[in-house]
């Protein structure tokens, strides 16, 4: 017997309704959703790279056609946007790493700053390597 | 049951993909998304053909593509759940991971064709 006098089947679980646009209310929420949206641009650029590899595998003419297509204004705009979102991903991902994992050397806990510096060093090394490999 | 067993693997690939995307993508977008199409640099075709045809490049690119696709699918799945409050969980998961699997298979075929 429930206190209100009704039968127990009247009871419904409380499910608060959350608006689709809940994340527009606060700056940090917006940054969170923008960060999560970087996934869309990562997927786009993987597709772009697969198309590039395909064109290179075909012939020089196919590669030139691909570059022509890639230089059209909407593709360039999309890639500029992708670069911005991927940089947001890089910065936030690096910033989260020291919080997600604890690095210990013997009894010494490696401070977050060192992990952060290590990651940016990795970014620079990889970037220089890719640049070297492409323009060799 | 199956879903429960696959969860740790997906999270692991999400992390791996997050790291390689953070480290490799900025320069790749800069070089191939902007500099080459806009003519800032003009790497020779023969050289690119040789790089793409190298087995080491094949392995590295395959790893990068698959990890980044799973990373992207996993994150987008939760963006739909939490960001846009879409509650058709099963459908969203199948569509996201399905797209990642299709993309990975396409990537394998393309990479093999360029060997």
mmCIF file of C-alpha atoms in Angstrom:
data_model
loop_
_atom_site.group_PDB
_atom_site.id
_atom_site.type_symbol
_atom_site.label_atom_id
_atom_site.label_comp_id
_atom_site.label_asym_id
_atom_site.label_seq_id
_atom_site.Cartn_x
_atom_site.Cartn_y
_atom_site.Cartn_z
ATOM 1 C CA UNK A 1 0.000 0.000 0.000
ATOM 2 C CA UNK A 2 1.581 3.304 -1.037
ATOM 3 C CA UNK A 3 1.181 6.430 1.123
ATOM 4 C CA UNK A 4 -0.983 8.211 -1.451
ATOM 5 C CA UNK A 5 -3.512 5.424 -1.311
ATOM 6 C CA UNK A 6 -3.016 4.344 -4.931
ATOM 7 C CA UNK A 7 -1.667 0.967 -5.980
ATOM 8 C CA UNK A 8 2.132 0.455 -6.346
ATOM 9 C CA UNK A 9 1.671 0.237 -10.126
ATOM 10 C CA UNK A 10 0.950 3.978 -10.142
ATOM 11 C CA UNK A 11 4.539 4.687 -9.224
ATOM 12 C CA UNK A 12 6.673 5.854 -12.103
ATOM 13 C CA UNK A 13 10.431 6.386 -11.848
ATOM 14 C CA UNK A 14 11.540 10.023 -11.853
ATOM 15 C CA UNK A 15 13.375 10.843 -15.050
ATOM 16 C CA UNK A 16 14.378 14.478 -15.315
ATOM 17 C CA UNK A 17 14.112 15.841 -18.828
ATOM 18 C CA UNK A 18 17.301 17.292 -20.217
ATOM 19 C CA UNK A 19 17.067 19.717 -23.105
ATOM 20 C CA UNK A 20 18.974 18.938 -26.291
ATOM 21 C CA UNK A 21 20.687 22.309 -25.901
ATOM 22 C CA UNK A 22 21.736 21.946 -22.239
ATOM 23 C CA UNK A 23 25.378 22.507 -23.152
ATOM 24 C CA UNK A 24 24.792 26.044 -24.483
ATOM 25 C CA UNK A 25 24.192 27.384 -20.970
ATOM 26 C CA UNK A 26 27.802 27.526 -19.837
ATOM 27 C CA UNK A 27 31.137 28.223 -21.520
ATOM 28 C CA UNK A 28 32.792 25.094 -20.140
ATOM 29 C CA UNK A 29 29.891 22.970 -21.413
ATOM 30 C CA UNK A 30 30.285 24.475 -24.900
ATOM 31 C CA UNK A 31 34.019 23.743 -24.906
ATOM 32 C CA UNK A 32 33.232 20.184 -23.796
ATOM 33 C CA UNK A 33 30.836 19.600 -26.699
ATOM 34 C CA UNK A 34 33.222 21.269 -29.187
ATOM 35 C CA UNK A 35 35.998 18.992 -27.944
ATOM 36 C CA UNK A 36 33.781 15.951 -28.406
ATOM 37 C CA UNK A 37 32.873 17.146 -31.920
ATOM 38 C CA UNK A 38 36.546 16.914 -32.915
ATOM 39 C CA UNK A 39 35.731 13.243 -33.599
ATOM 40 C CA UNK A 40 33.761 14.249 -36.698
ATOM 41 C CA UNK A 41 36.751 16.095 -38.157
ATOM 42 C CA UNK A 42 39.147 13.263 -37.306
ATOM 43 C CA UNK A 43 36.877 10.874 -39.216
ATOM 44 C CA UNK A 44 36.717 13.318 -42.146
ATOM 45 C CA UNK A 45 40.473 13.585 -42.395
ATOM 46 C CA UNK A 46 40.968 9.813 -42.249
ATOM 47 C CA UNK A 47 38.610 9.610 -45.254
ATOM 48 C CA UNK A 48 40.630 12.387 -46.938
ATOM 49 C CA UNK A 49 43.904 10.520 -46.341
ATOM 50 C CA UNK A 50 42.462 7.228 -47.621
ATOM 51 C CA UNK A 51 41.368 9.014 -50.824
ATOM 52 C CA UNK A 52 44.858 10.524 -51.118
ATOM 53 C CA UNK A 53 46.549 7.124 -50.750
ATOM 54 C CA UNK A 54 44.143 5.695 -53.319
ATOM 55 C CA UNK A 55 44.987 8.455 -55.813
ATOM 56 C CA UNK A 56 48.744 8.034 -55.255
ATOM 57 C CA UNK A 57 48.348 4.271 -55.769
ATOM 58 C CA UNK A 58 46.587 4.814 -59.122
ATOM 59 C CA UNK A 59 48.740 7.181 -61.173
ATOM 60 C CA UNK A 60 50.320 10.623 -61.260
ATOM 61 C CA UNK A 61 47.281 11.920 -63.195
ATOM 62 C CA UNK A 62 44.954 10.621 -60.448
ATOM 63 C CA UNK A 63 47.157 12.302 -57.829
ATOM 64 C CA UNK A 64 46.974 15.649 -59.697
ATOM 65 C CA UNK A 65 43.184 15.304 -60.027
ATOM 66 C CA UNK A 66 42.983 14.668 -56.292
ATOM 67 C CA UNK A 67 45.036 17.806 -55.534
ATOM 68 C CA UNK A 68 42.757 19.854 -57.826
ATOM 69 C CA UNK A 69 39.710 18.584 -55.953
ATOM 70 C CA UNK A 70 41.440 19.190 -52.599
ATOM 71 C CA UNK A 71 42.155 22.804 -53.570
ATOM 72 C CA UNK A 72 38.487 23.642 -54.142
ATOM 73 C CA UNK A 73 37.302 26.264 -51.646
ATOM 74 C CA UNK A 74 34.918 24.020 -49.672
ATOM 75 C CA UNK A 75 37.552 21.306 -49.128
ATOM 76 C CA UNK A 76 40.114 23.907 -48.032
ATOM 77 C CA UNK A 77 37.545 25.463 -45.672
ATOM 78 C CA UNK A 78 36.716 22.032 -44.251
ATOM 79 C CA UNK A 79 40.418 21.283 -43.740
ATOM 80 C CA UNK A 80 41.060 24.610 -42.005
ATOM 81 C CA UNK A 81 38.132 23.843 -39.684
ATOM 82 C CA UNK A 82 39.516 20.325 -39.173
ATOM 83 C CA UNK A 83 42.916 21.737 -38.219
ATOM 84 C CA UNK A 84 41.298 23.990 -35.599
ATOM 85 C CA UNK A 85 39.265 21.129 -34.107
ATOM 86 C CA UNK A 86 42.205 18.699 -34.162
ATOM 87 C CA UNK A 87 44.398 21.256 -32.379
ATOM 88 C CA UNK A 88 41.649 21.573 -29.748
ATOM 89 C CA UNK A 89 41.735 17.787 -29.453
ATOM 90 C CA UNK A 90 45.542 17.754 -29.151
ATOM 91 C CA UNK A 91 45.673 20.427 -26.440
ATOM 92 C CA UNK A 92 42.827 18.957 -24.360
ATOM 93 C CA UNK A 93 44.087 15.384 -24.792
ATOM 94 C CA UNK A 94 47.586 16.294 -23.632
ATOM 95 C CA UNK A 95 46.169 18.268 -20.696
ATOM 96 C CA UNK A 96 44.082 15.287 -19.564
ATOM 97 C CA UNK A 97 46.839 12.679 -19.753
ATOM 98 C CA UNK A 98 48.592 13.529 -16.440
ATOM 99 C CA UNK A 99 45.194 13.250 -14.723
ATOM 100 C CA UNK A 100 44.375 9.925 -16.348
ATOM 101 C CA UNK A 101 47.644 8.213 -15.548
ATOM 102 C CA UNK A 102 50.210 8.358 -12.808
ATOM 103 C CA UNK A 103 53.805 7.801 -13.859
ATOM 104 C CA UNK A 104 56.168 6.579 -11.166
ATOM 105 C CA UNK A 105 59.911 6.085 -11.333
ATOM 106 C CA UNK A 106 60.823 4.119 -8.206
ATOM 107 C CA UNK A 107 59.215 6.211 -5.461
ATOM 108 C CA UNK A 108 59.166 9.440 -7.406
ATOM 109 C CA UNK A 109 55.855 10.532 -8.880
ATOM 110 C CA UNK A 110 56.554 12.255 -12.189
ATOM 111 C CA UNK A 111 54.890 15.690 -12.075
ATOM 112 C CA UNK A 112 52.179 16.468 -14.629
ATOM 113 C CA UNK A 113 54.294 19.216 -16.154
ATOM 114 C CA UNK A 114 56.940 16.686 -17.222
ATOM 115 C CA UNK A 115 54.339 14.438 -18.861
ATOM 116 C CA UNK A 116 52.927 17.465 -20.691
ATOM 117 C CA UNK A 117 56.395 18.514 -21.875
ATOM 118 C CA UNK A 118 57.087 14.955 -23.035
ATOM 119 C CA UNK A 119 53.925 14.902 -25.110
ATOM 120 C CA UNK A 120 54.654 18.214 -26.817
ATOM 121 C CA UNK A 121 58.181 16.971 -27.544
ATOM 122 C CA UNK A 122 56.617 13.890 -29.141
ATOM 123 C CA UNK A 123 54.345 16.116 -31.221
ATOM 124 C CA UNK A 124 57.317 18.154 -32.497
ATOM 125 C CA UNK A 125 59.434 15.073 -33.252
ATOM 126 C CA UNK A 126 56.606 13.337 -35.155
ATOM 127 C CA UNK A 127 55.759 16.540 -37.060
ATOM 128 C CA UNK A 128 59.384 17.059 -38.120
ATOM 129 C CA UNK A 129 59.652 13.399 -39.146
ATOM 130 C CA UNK A 130 56.507 13.569 -41.321
ATOM 131 C CA UNK A 131 57.718 16.827 -42.881
ATOM 132 C CA UNK A 132 61.117 15.254 -43.567
ATOM 133 C CA UNK A 133 59.568 12.107 -45.049
ATOM 134 C CA UNK A 134 57.293 14.072 -47.388
ATOM 135 C CA UNK A 135 59.743 16.718 -48.620
ATOM 136 C CA UNK A 136 62.815 14.442 -48.640
ATOM 137 C CA UNK B 1 27.463 -10.333 -22.834
ATOM 138 C CA UNK B 2 29.348 -9.724 -26.054
ATOM 139 C CA UNK B 3 28.992 -5.994 -25.545
ATOM 140 C CA UNK B 4 30.446 -6.218 -22.088
ATOM 141 C CA UNK B 5 33.486 -8.107 -23.330
ATOM 142 C CA UNK B 6 34.190 -5.700 -26.175
ATOM 143 C CA UNK B 7 33.979 -2.556 -23.998
ATOM 144 C CA UNK B 8 37.568 -2.589 -22.588
ATOM 145 C CA UNK B 9 38.993 -3.165 -26.077
ATOM 146 C CA UNK B 10 37.035 -0.225 -27.477
ATOM 147 C CA UNK B 11 38.204 2.061 -24.670
ATOM 148 C CA UNK B 12 41.794 0.941 -25.257
ATOM 149 C CA UNK B 13 41.520 1.701 -28.972
ATOM 150 C CA UNK B 14 39.825 5.027 -28.127
ATOM 151 C CA UNK B 15 42.871 6.008 -26.060
ATOM 152 C CA UNK B 16 45.353 4.796 -28.659
ATOM 153 C CA UNK B 17 43.476 6.612 -31.410
ATOM 154 C CA UNK B 18 43.329 9.754 -29.279
ATOM 155 C CA UNK B 19 47.096 9.752 -28.865
ATOM 156 C CA UNK B 20 47.955 9.144 -32.526
ATOM 157 C CA UNK B 21 45.345 11.693 -33.687
ATOM 158 C CA UNK B 22 46.804 14.285 -31.307
ATOM 159 C CA UNK B 23 50.378 13.644 -32.459
ATOM 160 C CA UNK B 24 50.033 12.823 -36.191
ATOM 161 C CA UNK B 25 46.980 14.697 -37.462
ATOM 162 C CA UNK B 26 48.008 18.372 -37.079
ATOM 163 C CA UNK B 27 51.042 17.981 -39.368
ATOM 164 C CA UNK B 28 49.185 15.673 -41.783
ATOM 165 C CA UNK B 29 46.341 18.191 -42.169
ATOM 166 C CA UNK B 30 48.856 21.009 -42.591
ATOM 167 C CA UNK B 31 50.878 19.149 -45.241
ATOM 168 C CA UNK B 32 48.274 17.210 -47.238
ATOM 169 C CA UNK B 33 45.092 19.142 -46.399
ATOM 170 C CA UNK B 34 46.480 22.632 -46.999
ATOM 171 C CA UNK B 35 50.114 22.973 -48.141
ATOM 172 C CA UNK B 36 50.082 20.465 -51.035
ATOM 173 C CA UNK B 37 46.643 21.388 -52.497
ATOM 174 C CA UNK B 38 47.462 25.115 -52.256
ATOM 175 C CA UNK B 39 50.862 24.617 -53.892
ATOM 176 C CA UNK B 40 52.958 25.794 -50.914
ATOM 177 C CA UNK B 41 54.925 22.574 -51.289
ATOM 178 C CA UNK B 42 55.109 20.217 -54.245
ATOM 179 C CA UNK B 43 56.440 16.801 -53.212
ATOM 180 C CA UNK B 44 57.374 14.708 -56.245
ATOM 181 C CA UNK B 45 54.864 12.034 -57.226
ATOM 182 C CA UNK B 46 57.535 9.358 -57.628
ATOM 183 C CA UNK B 47 58.691 9.968 -54.066
ATOM 184 C CA UNK B 48 55.163 9.822 -52.599
ATOM 185 C CA UNK B 49 54.474 6.667 -54.625
ATOM 186 C CA UNK B 50 57.590 5.058 -53.159
ATOM 187 C CA UNK B 51 56.666 6.096 -49.597
ATOM 188 C CA UNK B 52 53.103 4.767 -49.891
ATOM 189 C CA UNK B 53 54.364 1.541 -51.516
ATOM 190 C CA UNK B 54 56.743 0.817 -48.635
ATOM 191 C CA UNK B 55 55.552 -2.000 -46.300
ATOM 192 C CA UNK B 56 56.512 0.029 -43.211
ATOM 193 C CA UNK B 57 54.242 2.884 -44.362
ATOM 194 C CA UNK B 58 51.507 0.314 -44.992
ATOM 195 C CA UNK B 59 51.650 -0.990 -41.419
ATOM 196 C CA UNK B 60 51.913 2.473 -39.845
ATOM 197 C CA UNK B 61 49.083 3.986 -41.906
ATOM 198 C CA UNK B 62 46.835 0.980 -41.311
ATOM 199 C CA UNK B 63 47.375 1.286 -37.555
ATOM 200 C CA UNK B 64 46.743 5.043 -37.624
ATOM 201 C CA UNK B 65 43.578 4.788 -39.743
ATOM 202 C CA UNK B 66 41.945 1.974 -37.763
ATOM 203 C CA UNK B 67 42.754 3.488 -34.359
ATOM 204 C CA UNK B 68 41.552 6.953 -35.367
ATOM 205 C CA UNK B 69 38.326 5.565 -36.859
ATOM 206 C CA UNK B 70 37.505 3.630 -33.675
ATOM 207 C CA UNK B 71 38.447 6.654 -31.557
ATOM 208 C CA UNK B 72 36.180 8.860 -33.626
ATOM 209 C CA UNK B 73 33.253 6.406 -33.605
ATOM 210 C CA UNK B 74 33.501 5.889 -29.849
ATOM 211 C CA UNK B 75 33.628 9.574 -29.041
ATOM 212 C CA UNK B 76 30.855 10.463 -31.475
ATOM 213 C CA UNK B 77 28.685 7.759 -29.924
ATOM 214 C CA UNK B 78 28.888 9.462 -26.541
ATOM 215 C CA UNK B 79 28.438 12.894 -28.114
ATOM 216 C CA UNK B 80 25.072 11.667 -29.390
ATOM 217 C CA UNK B 81 24.122 10.125 -26.025
ATOM 218 C CA UNK B 82 25.216 12.943 -23.726
ATOM 219 C CA UNK B 83 25.518 15.985 -25.963
ATOM 220 C CA UNK B 84 22.403 15.645 -28.067
ATOM 221 C CA UNK B 85 20.491 13.449 -25.581
ATOM 222 C CA UNK B 86 19.733 10.740 -28.121
ATOM 223 C CA UNK B 87 18.616 7.691 -26.195
ATOM 224 C CA UNK B 88 18.366 5.023 -28.895
ATOM 225 C CA UNK B 89 21.553 3.537 -27.524
ATOM 226 C CA UNK B 90 21.664 0.268 -29.436
ATOM 227 C CA UNK B 91 21.043 1.931 -32.823
ATOM 228 C CA UNK B 92 23.638 4.643 -32.203
ATOM 229 C CA UNK B 93 26.302 2.136 -31.137
ATOM 230 C CA UNK B 94 25.701 -0.128 -34.134
ATOM 231 C CA UNK B 95 25.810 2.806 -36.575
ATOM 232 C CA UNK B 96 28.979 4.334 -35.064
ATOM 233 C CA UNK B 97 31.042 1.158 -34.766
ATOM 234 C CA UNK B 98 29.593 -0.116 -38.046
ATOM 235 C CA UNK B 99 30.888 2.994 -39.815
ATOM 236 C CA UNK B 100 34.315 2.485 -38.212
ATOM 237 C CA UNK B 101 34.425 -1.145 -39.376
ATOM 238 C CA UNK B 102 33.348 -0.222 -42.926
ATOM 239 C CA UNK B 103 35.942 2.577 -42.989
ATOM 240 C CA UNK B 104 38.667 0.213 -41.734
ATOM 241 C CA UNK B 105 37.886 -2.384 -44.398
ATOM 242 C CA UNK B 106 37.952 0.327 -47.093
ATOM 243 C CA UNK B 107 41.282 1.579 -45.701
ATOM 244 C CA UNK B 108 42.781 -1.938 -45.881
ATOM 245 C CA UNK B 109 41.645 -2.371 -49.497
ATOM 246 C CA UNK B 110 43.031 1.030 -50.533
ATOM 247 C CA UNK B 111 46.349 0.523 -48.736
ATOM 248 C CA UNK B 112 46.773 -2.914 -50.324
ATOM 249 C CA UNK B 113 45.973 -1.453 -53.764
ATOM 250 C CA UNK B 114 48.758 1.122 -53.295
ATOM 251 C CA UNK B 115 51.423 -1.383 -52.226
#
